[in-house]
Amino acid sequence: MGDIVPANRAPRPGGIEINDLFNWFTFAERDLPWRAGDVTPWQIVVSEFMLQQTPVTRVLPVWPEWIARWPTPSATAAASQADVLRAWGKLGYPRRAKRLHECAAVIAREFADTVPDDVDTLEQLPGIGSYTARAVACFAYRKPVPVVDTNVRRVVARAVHGQAEPGNPSAKRDHADVAALLPGPDQAARFSAALMELGAIVCTARAPRCEACPLQHTCRWRLDGSPPSTAPKRPTQRYAGTDRQVRGRLLDVLRDNPVAVTRADLDVAWTVDVIQRERALASLLQDGLVEELADGRYSLPGQDRNDSTASR
DNA sequence: AACACGTGGAG
DNA sequence: TCTCCAAGTGT
């Protein structure tokens, strides 16, 4: 309810005033579909998979269609890998789609189609790591656990520690940092959602909008004059020409073709470096994202095979 | 611990 | 154009 902090008390540097944060969140919160009241824990799991390393704007059009098509773990598990990979589309990191599919199968088979609610069990599931396990426990089941993603790490680094950027991820330290800030159990989920939201739309990595920040009067970094990062910037690897790009091109061909394709069809997708193309294809086969048929053609795993042979 | 793993929008 | 980076996970 009311602010219990005396009005004449000076703001405490390095603190996060929960009233300031909540007041801001009340009007600033984005109306994201996976935050609606009738969204199930599984559907929240799907959103978390899609949001791993992927901007909200790219997930926005995909999630609703996915949920409408496969609303439960068992429905998802019943789909073919090919259908799942196609529905994933260009979200990136297709291994996530495969793991989501596997995760659905485990939950359907071993957990009676019900998403587990505790962090330790969640972390054992395919594709669910430290962040996603806590996000699901918190946002789907309202468990008061620290939820630490890149946004939270950045907000804490600045507001609490006065650092422009978070240091290297350390699960132990990161969780302790946030656990120390967590309000009572009934407010923990809202607190984490607000902290993530703040990092996503105000306390951004590139150009933070400190004038619009509800924490500007207590943010230690801001109070210290927003000192630049002292961390040495490691050389960034270019994407163009990497195996990742080649894998993406090969998968593009397979996604776009409703029937299995020939080796020649794949070969034209990347001609600049044959060795690299071979390596990329081998890794896709290894990852189970591509399947080689008995006749030497290739397709997404589990794809319907009665195609070109039937037309002969 | 460091690195691989997609994609595309923003500045 | 080119760099940065977006709700991480697995090895």
Coordinates of C-alpha atoms (C1' of nucleotides) in Angstrom, one line a residue:
Chain A
M1 CA 0.0 0.0 0.0
G2 CA 1.4 3.4 1.1
D3 CA 5.1 4.1 1.0
I4 CA 6.5 3.1 4.3
V5 CA 9.7 5.0 3.8
P6 CA 9.7 8.4 5.5
A7 CA 9.4 11.2 2.9
N8 CA 12.4 13.1 4.3
R9 CA 14.7 10.2 3.9
A10 CA 17.2 10.6 1.2
P11 CA 17.2 8.1 -1.6
R12 CA 19.6 5.2 -1.0
P13 CA 22.1 4.8 -3.8
G14 CA 22.2 1.3 -5.0
G15 CA 18.8 0.5 -3.8
I16 CA 15.7 -0.4 -5.9
E17 CA 12.6 1.2 -4.6
I18 CA 9.9 -1.2 -5.3
N19 CA 7.1 1.4 -5.2
D20 CA 8.9 3.4 -7.9
L21 CA 9.3 0.2 -10.0
F22 CA 5.7 -0.9 -9.6
N23 CA 4.2 2.5 -10.3
W24 CA 6.2 2.6 -13.5
F25 CA 5.3 -1.0 -14.5
T26 CA 1.6 -0.3 -14.0
F27 CA 1.5 2.0 -17.0
A28 CA 4.6 0.9 -18.9
E29 CA 4.0 -2.8 -19.1
R30 CA 3.6 -4.1 -22.6
D31 CA 0.5 -6.0 -23.5
L32 CA 2.2 -9.2 -24.6
P33 CA -0.1 -12.1 -25.4
W34 CA 1.7 -14.7 -23.3
R35 CA 1.0 -12.5 -20.3
A36 CA -2.8 -12.8 -20.6
G37 CA -4.7 -14.4 -17.7
D38 CA -5.8 -17.5 -19.5
V39 CA -2.4 -18.6 -20.7
T40 CA -1.4 -22.0 -19.5
P41 CA 2.0 -23.0 -18.0
W42 CA 2.9 -24.9 -21.2
Q43 CA 2.1 -21.9 -23.3
I44 CA 4.4 -19.9 -21.1
V45 CA 7.1 -22.5 -21.7
V46 CA 6.6 -22.1 -25.4
S47 CA 7.0 -18.3 -25.1
E48 CA 10.2 -18.7 -23.1
F49 CA 11.8 -21.1 -25.6
M50 CA 11.0 -18.7 -28.4
L51 CA 12.3 -15.7 -26.5
Q52 CA 15.7 -17.2 -25.8
Q53 CA 18.1 -14.9 -27.6
T54 CA 15.3 -13.6 -29.8
P55 CA 13.6 -10.2 -29.8
V56 CA 9.9 -9.9 -28.6
T57 CA 8.9 -8.4 -32.0
R58 CA 10.0 -11.6 -33.8
V59 CA 8.1 -13.9 -31.5
L60 CA 4.9 -11.9 -31.5
P61 CA 3.5 -13.2 -34.8
V62 CA 4.7 -16.8 -34.3
W63 CA 3.6 -17.6 -30.7
P64 CA -0.2 -17.2 -31.2
E65 CA -0.3 -19.5 -34.3
W66 CA 1.8 -22.1 -32.5
I67 CA -0.4 -22.1 -29.5
A68 CA -3.5 -22.3 -31.5
R69 CA -2.1 -25.3 -33.4
W70 CA -0.5 -27.1 -30.5
P71 CA -2.0 -25.9 -27.2
T72 CA -0.6 -28.7 -25.0
P73 CA 2.6 -30.7 -24.5
S74 CA 0.9 -33.9 -25.9
A75 CA -0.4 -32.0 -29.0
T76 CA 3.1 -30.7 -29.6
A77 CA 4.7 -34.1 -29.1
A78 CA 2.3 -35.6 -31.6
A79 CA 3.5 -33.3 -34.4
S80 CA 6.3 -34.3 -36.7
Q81 CA 9.7 -32.7 -36.3
A82 CA 9.3 -31.4 -39.8
D83 CA 6.1 -29.6 -38.9
V84 CA 7.6 -28.2 -35.8
L85 CA 10.7 -26.9 -37.6
R86 CA 8.5 -25.3 -40.3
A87 CA 6.3 -23.6 -37.7
W88 CA 9.4 -22.3 -36.0
G89 CA 10.2 -20.6 -39.3
K90 CA 12.9 -18.0 -39.1
L91 CA 13.0 -17.5 -35.4
G92 CA 16.6 -18.7 -35.4
Y93 CA 18.5 -21.4 -33.5
P94 CA 16.3 -24.3 -34.8
R95 CA 17.8 -26.5 -32.2
R96 CA 15.5 -24.7 -29.8
A97 CA 12.5 -26.0 -31.8
K98 CA 13.8 -29.5 -31.6
R99 CA 14.4 -29.2 -27.8
L100 CA 10.9 -27.8 -27.3
H101 CA 9.5 -30.8 -29.2
E102 CA 11.5 -33.1 -27.0
C103 CA 10.5 -31.2 -23.9
A104 CA 6.9 -31.6 -24.8
A105 CA 7.3 -35.3 -25.3
V106 CA 8.9 -35.7 -21.8
I107 CA 6.2 -33.7 -20.1
A108 CA 3.5 -35.6 -22.0
R109 CA 4.9 -39.0 -21.2
E110 CA 6.5 -38.5 -17.7
F111 CA 4.5 -35.7 -16.2
A112 CA 0.9 -36.5 -17.3
D113 CA 0.9 -33.5 -19.7
T114 CA 1.5 -31.1 -16.8
V115 CA 4.4 -28.7 -16.7
P116 CA 6.4 -29.3 -13.5
D117 CA 6.4 -26.4 -11.0
D118 CA 9.7 -26.7 -9.3
V119 CA 13.0 -25.3 -10.6
D120 CA 15.0 -28.5 -10.1
T121 CA 12.7 -30.6 -12.1
L122 CA 12.2 -28.0 -14.8
E123 CA 16.0 -27.7 -15.3
Q124 CA 16.2 -31.4 -16.2
L125 CA 14.0 -30.9 -19.2
P126 CA 15.5 -30.5 -22.7
G127 CA 16.1 -26.9 -23.6
I128 CA 15.3 -25.6 -20.1
G129 CA 18.2 -24.1 -18.3
S130 CA 18.8 -21.9 -15.3
Y131 CA 16.8 -18.9 -16.7
T132 CA 13.9 -20.7 -18.2
A133 CA 13.3 -23.0 -15.3
R134 CA 13.0 -20.0 -12.9
A135 CA 10.9 -18.0 -15.4
V136 CA 8.4 -20.8 -15.7
A137 CA 8.3 -21.4 -11.9
C138 CA 7.8 -17.7 -11.4
F139 CA 5.5 -16.6 -14.2
A140 CA 3.5 -19.8 -14.6
Y141 CA 3.3 -20.8 -10.9
R142 CA 4.0 -17.6 -9.0
K143 CA 7.0 -19.1 -7.2
P144 CA 9.1 -16.5 -5.5
V145 CA 12.4 -17.5 -7.2
P146 CA 15.0 -15.1 -8.6
V147 CA 14.6 -14.9 -12.4
V148 CA 17.8 -13.6 -14.0
D149 CA 18.1 -12.9 -17.6
T150 CA 20.3 -10.5 -19.5
N151 CA 17.9 -7.6 -18.8
V152 CA 17.9 -8.3 -15.0
R153 CA 21.6 -8.7 -15.0
R154 CA 22.1 -5.3 -16.7
V155 CA 19.6 -3.5 -14.4
V156 CA 21.2 -4.9 -11.3
A157 CA 24.7 -4.1 -12.6
R158 CA 23.7 -0.5 -13.0
A159 CA 21.2 0.3 -10.3
V160 CA 22.8 -1.7 -7.6
H161 CA 26.5 -2.0 -8.4
G162 CA 27.1 1.1 -10.4
Q163 CA 28.5 -0.7 -13.4
A164 CA 27.7 0.1 -17.0
E165 CA 27.6 -3.5 -17.9
P166 CA 27.1 -6.8 -16.0
G167 CA 30.2 -8.9 -15.5
N168 CA 30.5 -12.4 -16.6
P169 CA 27.4 -14.4 -15.8
S170 CA 27.7 -16.2 -12.5
A171 CA 24.6 -18.1 -11.5
K172 CA 25.4 -18.1 -7.9
R173 CA 26.2 -14.4 -7.6
D174 CA 23.4 -13.4 -10.0
H175 CA 20.7 -15.3 -8.1
A176 CA 22.0 -14.0 -4.8
D177 CA 21.9 -10.5 -6.1
V178 CA 18.3 -10.8 -7.2
A179 CA 17.2 -12.9 -4.2
A180 CA 18.3 -10.0 -2.0
L181 CA 16.0 -7.6 -3.8
L182 CA 13.0 -9.9 -4.0
P183 CA 9.9 -8.7 -2.2
G184 CA 7.4 -10.9 -0.4
P185 CA 6.2 -14.1 -2.2
D186 CA 2.9 -12.4 -3.3
Q187 CA 4.9 -9.8 -5.2
A188 CA 7.9 -11.7 -6.4
A189 CA 6.5 -12.5 -9.8
R190 CA 5.4 -9.0 -10.5
F191 CA 8.8 -7.7 -9.3
S192 CA 10.7 -10.0 -11.7
A193 CA 8.4 -9.1 -14.6
A194 CA 8.9 -5.4 -13.9
L195 CA 12.7 -5.7 -13.6
M196 CA 12.9 -7.6 -16.9
E197 CA 10.5 -5.1 -18.6
L198 CA 12.7 -2.2 -17.3
G199 CA 15.8 -3.7 -18.8
A200 CA 14.0 -4.4 -22.1
I201 CA 12.5 -1.0 -22.8
V202 CA 14.3 1.6 -20.6
C203 CA 17.5 0.3 -19.1
T204 CA 18.7 -1.0 -22.5
A205 CA 22.1 -2.1 -23.5
R206 CA 22.8 0.5 -26.2
A207 CA 21.2 3.8 -25.3
P208 CA 19.5 3.6 -21.9
R209 CA 16.6 6.1 -21.5
C210 CA 17.6 7.2 -18.0
E211 CA 15.3 10.2 -18.1
A212 CA 12.4 7.9 -18.3
C213 CA 13.7 5.5 -15.6
P214 CA 11.7 5.0 -12.4
L215 CA 15.0 4.2 -10.6
Q216 CA 17.0 7.2 -11.8
H217 CA 17.1 8.8 -8.3
T218 CA 18.5 5.7 -6.7
C219 CA 20.5 4.1 -9.5
R220 CA 24.1 4.0 -8.4
W221 CA 25.4 4.1 -12.0
R222 CA 23.3 7.2 -12.7
L223 CA 24.3 8.8 -9.5
D224 CA 28.0 8.2 -10.3
G225 CA 27.6 10.0 -13.6
S226 CA 27.0 7.0 -15.8
P227 CA 30.7 6.0 -16.1
P228 CA 31.4 4.0 -19.3
S229 CA 32.3 0.3 -19.2
T230 CA 35.8 -0.5 -18.3
A231 CA 35.5 -4.1 -19.6
P232 CA 37.7 -4.8 -22.7
K233 CA 35.4 -5.4 -25.6
R234 CA 36.2 -8.8 -27.1
P235 CA 36.5 -9.0 -30.9
T236 CA 33.1 -9.7 -32.4
Q237 CA 32.8 -12.5 -34.8
R238 CA 31.2 -11.8 -38.1
Y239 CA 28.2 -13.8 -39.0
A240 CA 28.6 -13.8 -42.7
G241 CA 30.5 -16.8 -43.9
T242 CA 30.2 -18.8 -40.7
D243 CA 29.0 -22.3 -40.4
R244 CA 25.9 -21.0 -38.7
Q245 CA 25.0 -19.1 -41.9
V246 CA 25.6 -22.1 -44.0
R247 CA 23.4 -24.3 -41.7
G248 CA 20.7 -21.6 -42.0
R249 CA 20.9 -21.7 -45.8
L250 CA 20.7 -25.5 -45.9
L251 CA 17.7 -25.5 -43.6
D252 CA 16.1 -22.8 -45.6
V253 CA 16.1 -25.2 -48.6
L254 CA 14.5 -28.0 -46.6
R255 CA 11.9 -25.8 -45.0
D256 CA 10.8 -24.4 -48.3
N257 CA 10.4 -27.8 -50.0
P258 CA 7.4 -29.9 -49.1
V259 CA 9.2 -32.9 -50.4
A260 CA 12.6 -34.4 -49.9
V261 CA 15.4 -32.7 -51.9
T262 CA 18.4 -34.0 -53.7
R263 CA 22.0 -33.5 -52.8
A264 CA 22.3 -31.1 -55.7
D265 CA 19.4 -29.0 -54.3
L266 CA 21.4 -28.5 -51.1
D267 CA 24.7 -28.0 -52.9
V268 CA 23.5 -24.9 -54.8
A269 CA 22.6 -23.3 -51.4
W270 CA 26.2 -22.7 -50.7
T271 CA 28.9 -22.9 -53.3
V272 CA 31.6 -20.7 -52.0
D273 CA 33.2 -23.3 -49.8
V274 CA 32.5 -27.0 -50.4
I275 CA 34.3 -28.2 -47.3
Q276 CA 32.3 -25.8 -45.2
R277 CA 29.1 -26.9 -46.8
E278 CA 29.9 -30.6 -46.1
R279 CA 30.7 -29.7 -42.5
A280 CA 27.5 -27.8 -42.0
L281 CA 25.4 -30.6 -43.5
A282 CA 27.2 -33.1 -41.3
S283 CA 26.5 -31.1 -38.2
L284 CA 22.8 -30.7 -39.1
L285 CA 22.6 -34.5 -39.5
Q286 CA 24.4 -34.9 -36.2
D287 CA 22.0 -32.5 -34.5
G288 CA 19.0 -34.4 -35.9
L289 CA 17.7 -31.3 -37.7
V290 CA 18.1 -33.0 -41.1
E291 CA 17.5 -36.6 -42.2
E292 CA 19.0 -38.5 -45.0
L293 CA 16.7 -40.9 -46.7
A294 CA 17.5 -44.4 -48.0
D295 CA 17.4 -43.0 -51.6
G296 CA 20.1 -40.4 -50.8
R297 CA 17.7 -37.5 -50.6
Y298 CA 17.4 -35.1 -47.6
S299 CA 14.4 -33.8 -45.7
L300 CA 13.4 -32.4 -42.3
P301 CA 13.1 -35.3 -39.8
G302 CA 9.9 -37.2 -39.8
Q303 CA 8.6 -35.6 -43.0
D304 CA 6.1 -37.4 -45.1
R305 CA 8.0 -39.5 -47.7
N306 CA 5.4 -40.5 -50.3
D307 CA 6.1 -37.7 -52.7
S308 CA 8.2 -37.8 -55.8
T309 CA 8.3 -41.6 -55.9
A310 CA 4.5 -41.6 -56.2
S311 CA 4.6 -39.3 -59.3
R312 CA 6.8 -41.5 -61.3
Chain B
dA1 C1' 35.3 -21.3 -19.3
dA2 C1' 34.9 -20.5 -23.8
dC3 C1' 32.4 -21.3 -27.9
dA4 C1' 28.8 -22.8 -31.1
dC5 C1' 24.4 -22.0 -32.2
dG6 C1' 20.2 -18.1 -36.5
dT7 C1' 18.2 -14.1 -37.7
dG8 C1' 17.1 -9.5 -38.8
dG9 C1' 16.2 -4.7 -37.0
dA10 C1' 18.3 -0.5 -35.2
dG11 C1' 21.6 3.2 -35.0
Chain C
dT1 C1' 27.9 -0.5 -44.7
dC2 C1' 28.8 -2.5 -40.4
dT3 C1' 28.5 -3.3 -35.6
dC4 C1' 25.7 -4.5 -31.9
dC5 C1' 22.6 -7.3 -29.8
dA6 C1' 17.8 -9.8 -28.5
dA7 C1' 13.5 -13.2 -22.1
dG8 C1' 20.0 -18.7 -23.2
dT9 C1' 21.4 -23.6 -23.5
dG10 C1' 24.5 -27.3 -24.1
dT11 C1' 29.0 -29.0 -24.3

